[in-house]
Amino acid sequence: MKKTVFVFGTLTYTQRGREALRRRGILTKIIRTPVQYRNGSCGYSLLVINRVDESVEILRAMNIPVQGVYPADLE
């Protein structure tokens, strides 16, 4: 399983992203942004498992800005 962290600038964008992906059948989880990825973000991100490329395209099409997409080395 490929786990990826999507970092957003605001909690609102994080929530909108979660909802947009949920409507397309992509399960996500809102998490605290890992320290190494915070860089001016709101402090919350989406954890996406698999379907990363598809998720990027969906968020782009919905005009939901993503600050960064990073591997989720959360262990």
Short mmCIF file of N, CA and C in Angstrom, two decimals:
data_model
loop_
_atom_site.label_atom_id
_atom_site.label_comp_id
_atom_site.label_asym_id
_atom_site.label_seq_id
_atom_site.Cartn_x
_atom_site.Cartn_y
_atom_site.Cartn_z
N MET A 1 0.83 -1.18 0.00
CA MET A 1 0.00 0.00 0.00
C MET A 1 0.87 1.24 0.00
N LYS A 2 0.58 2.14 -0.92
CA LYS A 2 1.31 3.39 -1.00
C LYS A 2 0.54 4.46 -0.23
N LYS A 3 1.13 4.96 0.84
CA LYS A 3 0.50 6.01 1.64
C LYS A 3 1.15 7.34 1.30
N THR A 4 0.31 8.35 1.09
CA THR A 4 0.79 9.66 0.68
C THR A 4 0.10 10.75 1.49
N VAL A 5 0.85 11.80 1.81
CA VAL A 5 0.33 12.94 2.55
C VAL A 5 0.10 14.09 1.58
N PHE A 6 -1.12 14.62 1.56
CA PHE A 6 -1.47 15.80 0.77
C PHE A 6 -1.55 16.98 1.75
N VAL A 7 -0.71 17.99 1.55
CA VAL A 7 -0.66 19.14 2.45
C VAL A 7 -1.43 20.31 1.82
N PHE A 8 -2.26 20.96 2.64
CA PHE A 8 -3.08 22.08 2.19
C PHE A 8 -2.75 23.33 3.01
N GLY A 9 -3.13 24.49 2.50
CA GLY A 9 -2.85 25.75 3.19
C GLY A 9 -3.82 26.07 4.30
N THR A 10 -5.03 25.51 4.24
CA THR A 10 -6.03 25.79 5.28
C THR A 10 -6.78 24.51 5.62
N LEU A 11 -7.36 24.50 6.80
CA LEU A 11 -8.18 23.35 7.20
C LEU A 11 -9.39 23.23 6.28
N THR A 12 -9.94 24.36 5.84
CA THR A 12 -11.09 24.33 4.93
C THR A 12 -10.74 23.59 3.64
N TYR A 13 -9.58 23.88 3.06
CA TYR A 13 -9.18 23.17 1.84
C TYR A 13 -8.95 21.69 2.12
N THR A 14 -8.42 21.37 3.29
CA THR A 14 -8.23 19.97 3.67
C THR A 14 -9.58 19.26 3.71
N GLN A 15 -10.57 19.88 4.31
CA GLN A 15 -11.90 19.29 4.41
C GLN A 15 -12.58 19.20 3.04
N ARG A 16 -12.42 20.21 2.22
CA ARG A 16 -12.99 20.17 0.87
C ARG A 16 -12.34 19.07 0.05
N GLY A 17 -11.03 18.91 0.21
CA GLY A 17 -10.32 17.85 -0.50
C GLY A 17 -10.81 16.48 -0.08
N ARG A 18 -10.98 16.29 1.22
CA ARG A 18 -11.48 15.01 1.72
C ARG A 18 -12.85 14.70 1.13
N GLU A 19 -13.72 15.69 1.10
CA GLU A 19 -15.08 15.49 0.58
C GLU A 19 -15.07 15.20 -0.92
N ALA A 20 -14.25 15.93 -1.68
CA ALA A 20 -14.16 15.72 -3.13
C ALA A 20 -13.67 14.30 -3.43
N LEU A 21 -12.68 13.83 -2.69
CA LEU A 21 -12.16 12.48 -2.92
C LEU A 21 -13.15 11.42 -2.44
N ARG A 22 -13.83 11.68 -1.34
CA ARG A 22 -14.82 10.73 -0.83
C ARG A 22 -15.92 10.50 -1.86
N ARG A 23 -16.35 11.59 -2.51
CA ARG A 23 -17.41 11.47 -3.52
C ARG A 23 -16.96 10.61 -4.70
N ARG A 24 -15.67 10.48 -4.90
CA ARG A 24 -15.13 9.64 -5.98
C ARG A 24 -14.72 8.27 -5.48
N GLY A 25 -15.05 7.95 -4.23
CA GLY A 25 -14.76 6.63 -3.69
C GLY A 25 -13.35 6.45 -3.18
N ILE A 26 -12.64 7.56 -2.96
CA ILE A 26 -11.27 7.48 -2.44
C ILE A 26 -11.32 7.80 -0.95
N LEU A 27 -10.92 6.83 -0.16
CA LEU A 27 -10.93 7.01 1.29
C LEU A 27 -9.70 7.77 1.73
N THR A 28 -9.90 8.74 2.60
CA THR A 28 -8.80 9.54 3.13
C THR A 28 -9.00 9.69 4.63
N LYS A 29 -7.98 10.22 5.27
CA LYS A 29 -8.06 10.50 6.69
C LYS A 29 -7.37 11.84 6.93
N ILE A 30 -8.03 12.74 7.68
CA ILE A 30 -7.38 13.99 8.06
C ILE A 30 -6.42 13.68 9.21
N ILE A 31 -5.17 14.11 9.04
CA ILE A 31 -4.12 13.88 10.04
C ILE A 31 -3.40 15.19 10.33
N ARG A 32 -2.67 15.22 11.43
CA ARG A 32 -1.77 16.35 11.68
C ARG A 32 -0.65 16.25 10.65
N THR A 33 -0.30 17.37 10.06
CA THR A 33 0.78 17.37 9.07
C THR A 33 2.08 17.00 9.77
N PRO A 34 2.81 16.00 9.23
CA PRO A 34 4.11 15.67 9.81
C PRO A 34 5.02 16.90 9.84
N VAL A 35 5.81 17.05 10.89
CA VAL A 35 6.64 18.24 11.10
C VAL A 35 7.48 18.57 9.88
N GLN A 36 8.06 17.58 9.25
CA GLN A 36 8.95 17.84 8.12
C GLN A 36 8.22 18.41 6.90
N TYR A 37 6.89 18.37 6.88
CA TYR A 37 6.11 18.87 5.74
C TYR A 37 5.30 20.12 6.07
N ARG A 38 5.38 20.64 7.28
CA ARG A 38 4.49 21.75 7.69
C ARG A 38 4.70 23.01 6.88
N ASN A 39 5.87 23.54 6.80
CA ASN A 39 6.23 24.68 5.93
C ASN A 39 5.09 25.64 5.60
N GLY A 40 4.49 26.26 6.58
CA GLY A 40 3.45 27.26 6.34
C GLY A 40 2.06 26.70 6.11
N SER A 41 1.88 25.41 6.31
CA SER A 41 0.54 24.84 6.12
C SER A 41 -0.29 25.08 7.38
N CYS A 42 -1.54 24.70 7.32
CA CYS A 42 -2.45 24.89 8.45
C CYS A 42 -2.20 23.89 9.57
N GLY A 43 -1.42 22.87 9.31
CA GLY A 43 -1.16 21.85 10.32
C GLY A 43 -1.97 20.58 10.15
N TYR A 44 -2.87 20.56 9.16
CA TYR A 44 -3.65 19.36 8.87
C TYR A 44 -3.48 18.96 7.42
N SER A 45 -3.47 17.67 7.18
CA SER A 45 -3.28 17.12 5.84
C SER A 45 -4.22 15.95 5.63
N LEU A 46 -4.23 15.47 4.39
CA LEU A 46 -4.97 14.25 4.08
C LEU A 46 -4.00 13.12 3.87
N LEU A 47 -4.29 11.99 4.46
CA LEU A 47 -3.56 10.76 4.20
C LEU A 47 -4.35 9.99 3.16
N VAL A 48 -3.72 9.73 2.03
CA VAL A 48 -4.37 9.01 0.92
C VAL A 48 -3.63 7.69 0.73
N ILE A 49 -4.38 6.61 0.62
CA ILE A 49 -3.78 5.30 0.38
C ILE A 49 -4.08 4.89 -1.05
N ASN A 50 -3.00 4.66 -1.81
CA ASN A 50 -3.11 4.31 -3.24
C ASN A 50 -3.82 5.44 -4.01
N ARG A 51 -4.14 5.26 -5.24
CA ARG A 51 -4.91 6.20 -6.07
C ARG A 51 -4.41 7.65 -5.98
N VAL A 52 -3.10 7.81 -5.82
CA VAL A 52 -2.50 9.13 -5.63
C VAL A 52 -2.64 9.99 -6.89
N ASP A 53 -2.27 9.46 -8.04
CA ASP A 53 -2.35 10.24 -9.28
C ASP A 53 -3.78 10.67 -9.56
N GLU A 54 -4.71 9.78 -9.35
CA GLU A 54 -6.13 10.09 -9.54
C GLU A 54 -6.57 11.19 -8.57
N SER A 55 -6.10 11.12 -7.34
CA SER A 55 -6.46 12.13 -6.33
C SER A 55 -5.94 13.51 -6.72
N VAL A 56 -4.71 13.57 -7.22
CA VAL A 56 -4.14 14.84 -7.67
C VAL A 56 -5.01 15.45 -8.76
N GLU A 57 -5.40 14.64 -9.72
CA GLU A 57 -6.23 15.13 -10.84
C GLU A 57 -7.60 15.61 -10.36
N ILE A 58 -8.21 14.89 -9.45
CA ILE A 58 -9.52 15.29 -8.92
C ILE A 58 -9.42 16.63 -8.21
N LEU A 59 -8.42 16.78 -7.36
CA LEU A 59 -8.26 18.03 -6.61
C LEU A 59 -7.97 19.19 -7.56
N ARG A 60 -7.16 18.95 -8.56
CA ARG A 60 -6.86 19.99 -9.56
C ARG A 60 -8.14 20.40 -10.29
N ALA A 61 -8.93 19.43 -10.71
CA ALA A 61 -10.18 19.71 -11.44
C ALA A 61 -11.18 20.47 -10.58
N MET A 62 -11.14 20.25 -9.27
CA MET A 62 -12.06 20.92 -8.34
C MET A 62 -11.50 22.25 -7.83
N ASN A 63 -10.34 22.66 -8.36
CA ASN A 63 -9.69 23.91 -7.93
C ASN A 63 -9.42 23.96 -6.43
N ILE A 64 -8.98 22.83 -5.90
CA ILE A 64 -8.60 22.76 -4.49
C ILE A 64 -7.07 22.74 -4.45
N PRO A 65 -6.46 23.86 -4.02
CA PRO A 65 -5.00 23.95 -4.07
C PRO A 65 -4.30 23.06 -3.05
N VAL A 66 -3.32 22.33 -3.54
CA VAL A 66 -2.51 21.45 -2.71
C VAL A 66 -1.12 22.07 -2.60
N GLN A 67 -0.61 22.22 -1.39
CA GLN A 67 0.72 22.80 -1.20
C GLN A 67 1.83 21.79 -1.47
N GLY A 68 1.55 20.52 -1.26
CA GLY A 68 2.56 19.51 -1.48
C GLY A 68 2.00 18.11 -1.37
N VAL A 69 2.69 17.17 -2.03
CA VAL A 69 2.32 15.75 -1.98
C VAL A 69 3.60 15.01 -1.61
N TYR A 70 3.57 14.29 -0.49
CA TYR A 70 4.78 13.67 0.05
C TYR A 70 4.52 12.23 0.48
N PRO A 71 5.58 11.41 0.49
CA PRO A 71 5.42 10.05 1.00
C PRO A 71 5.09 10.12 2.50
N ALA A 72 4.28 9.19 2.95
CA ALA A 72 3.85 9.18 4.35
C ALA A 72 4.72 8.23 5.14
N ASP A 73 5.86 8.72 5.59
CA ASP A 73 6.71 7.91 6.46
C ASP A 73 6.38 8.31 7.89
N LEU A 74 5.23 7.81 8.33
CA LEU A 74 4.68 8.22 9.62
C LEU A 74 5.13 7.35 10.78
N GLU A 75 5.84 6.29 10.49
CA GLU A 75 6.27 5.40 11.57
C GLU A 75 7.40 5.98 12.35
#
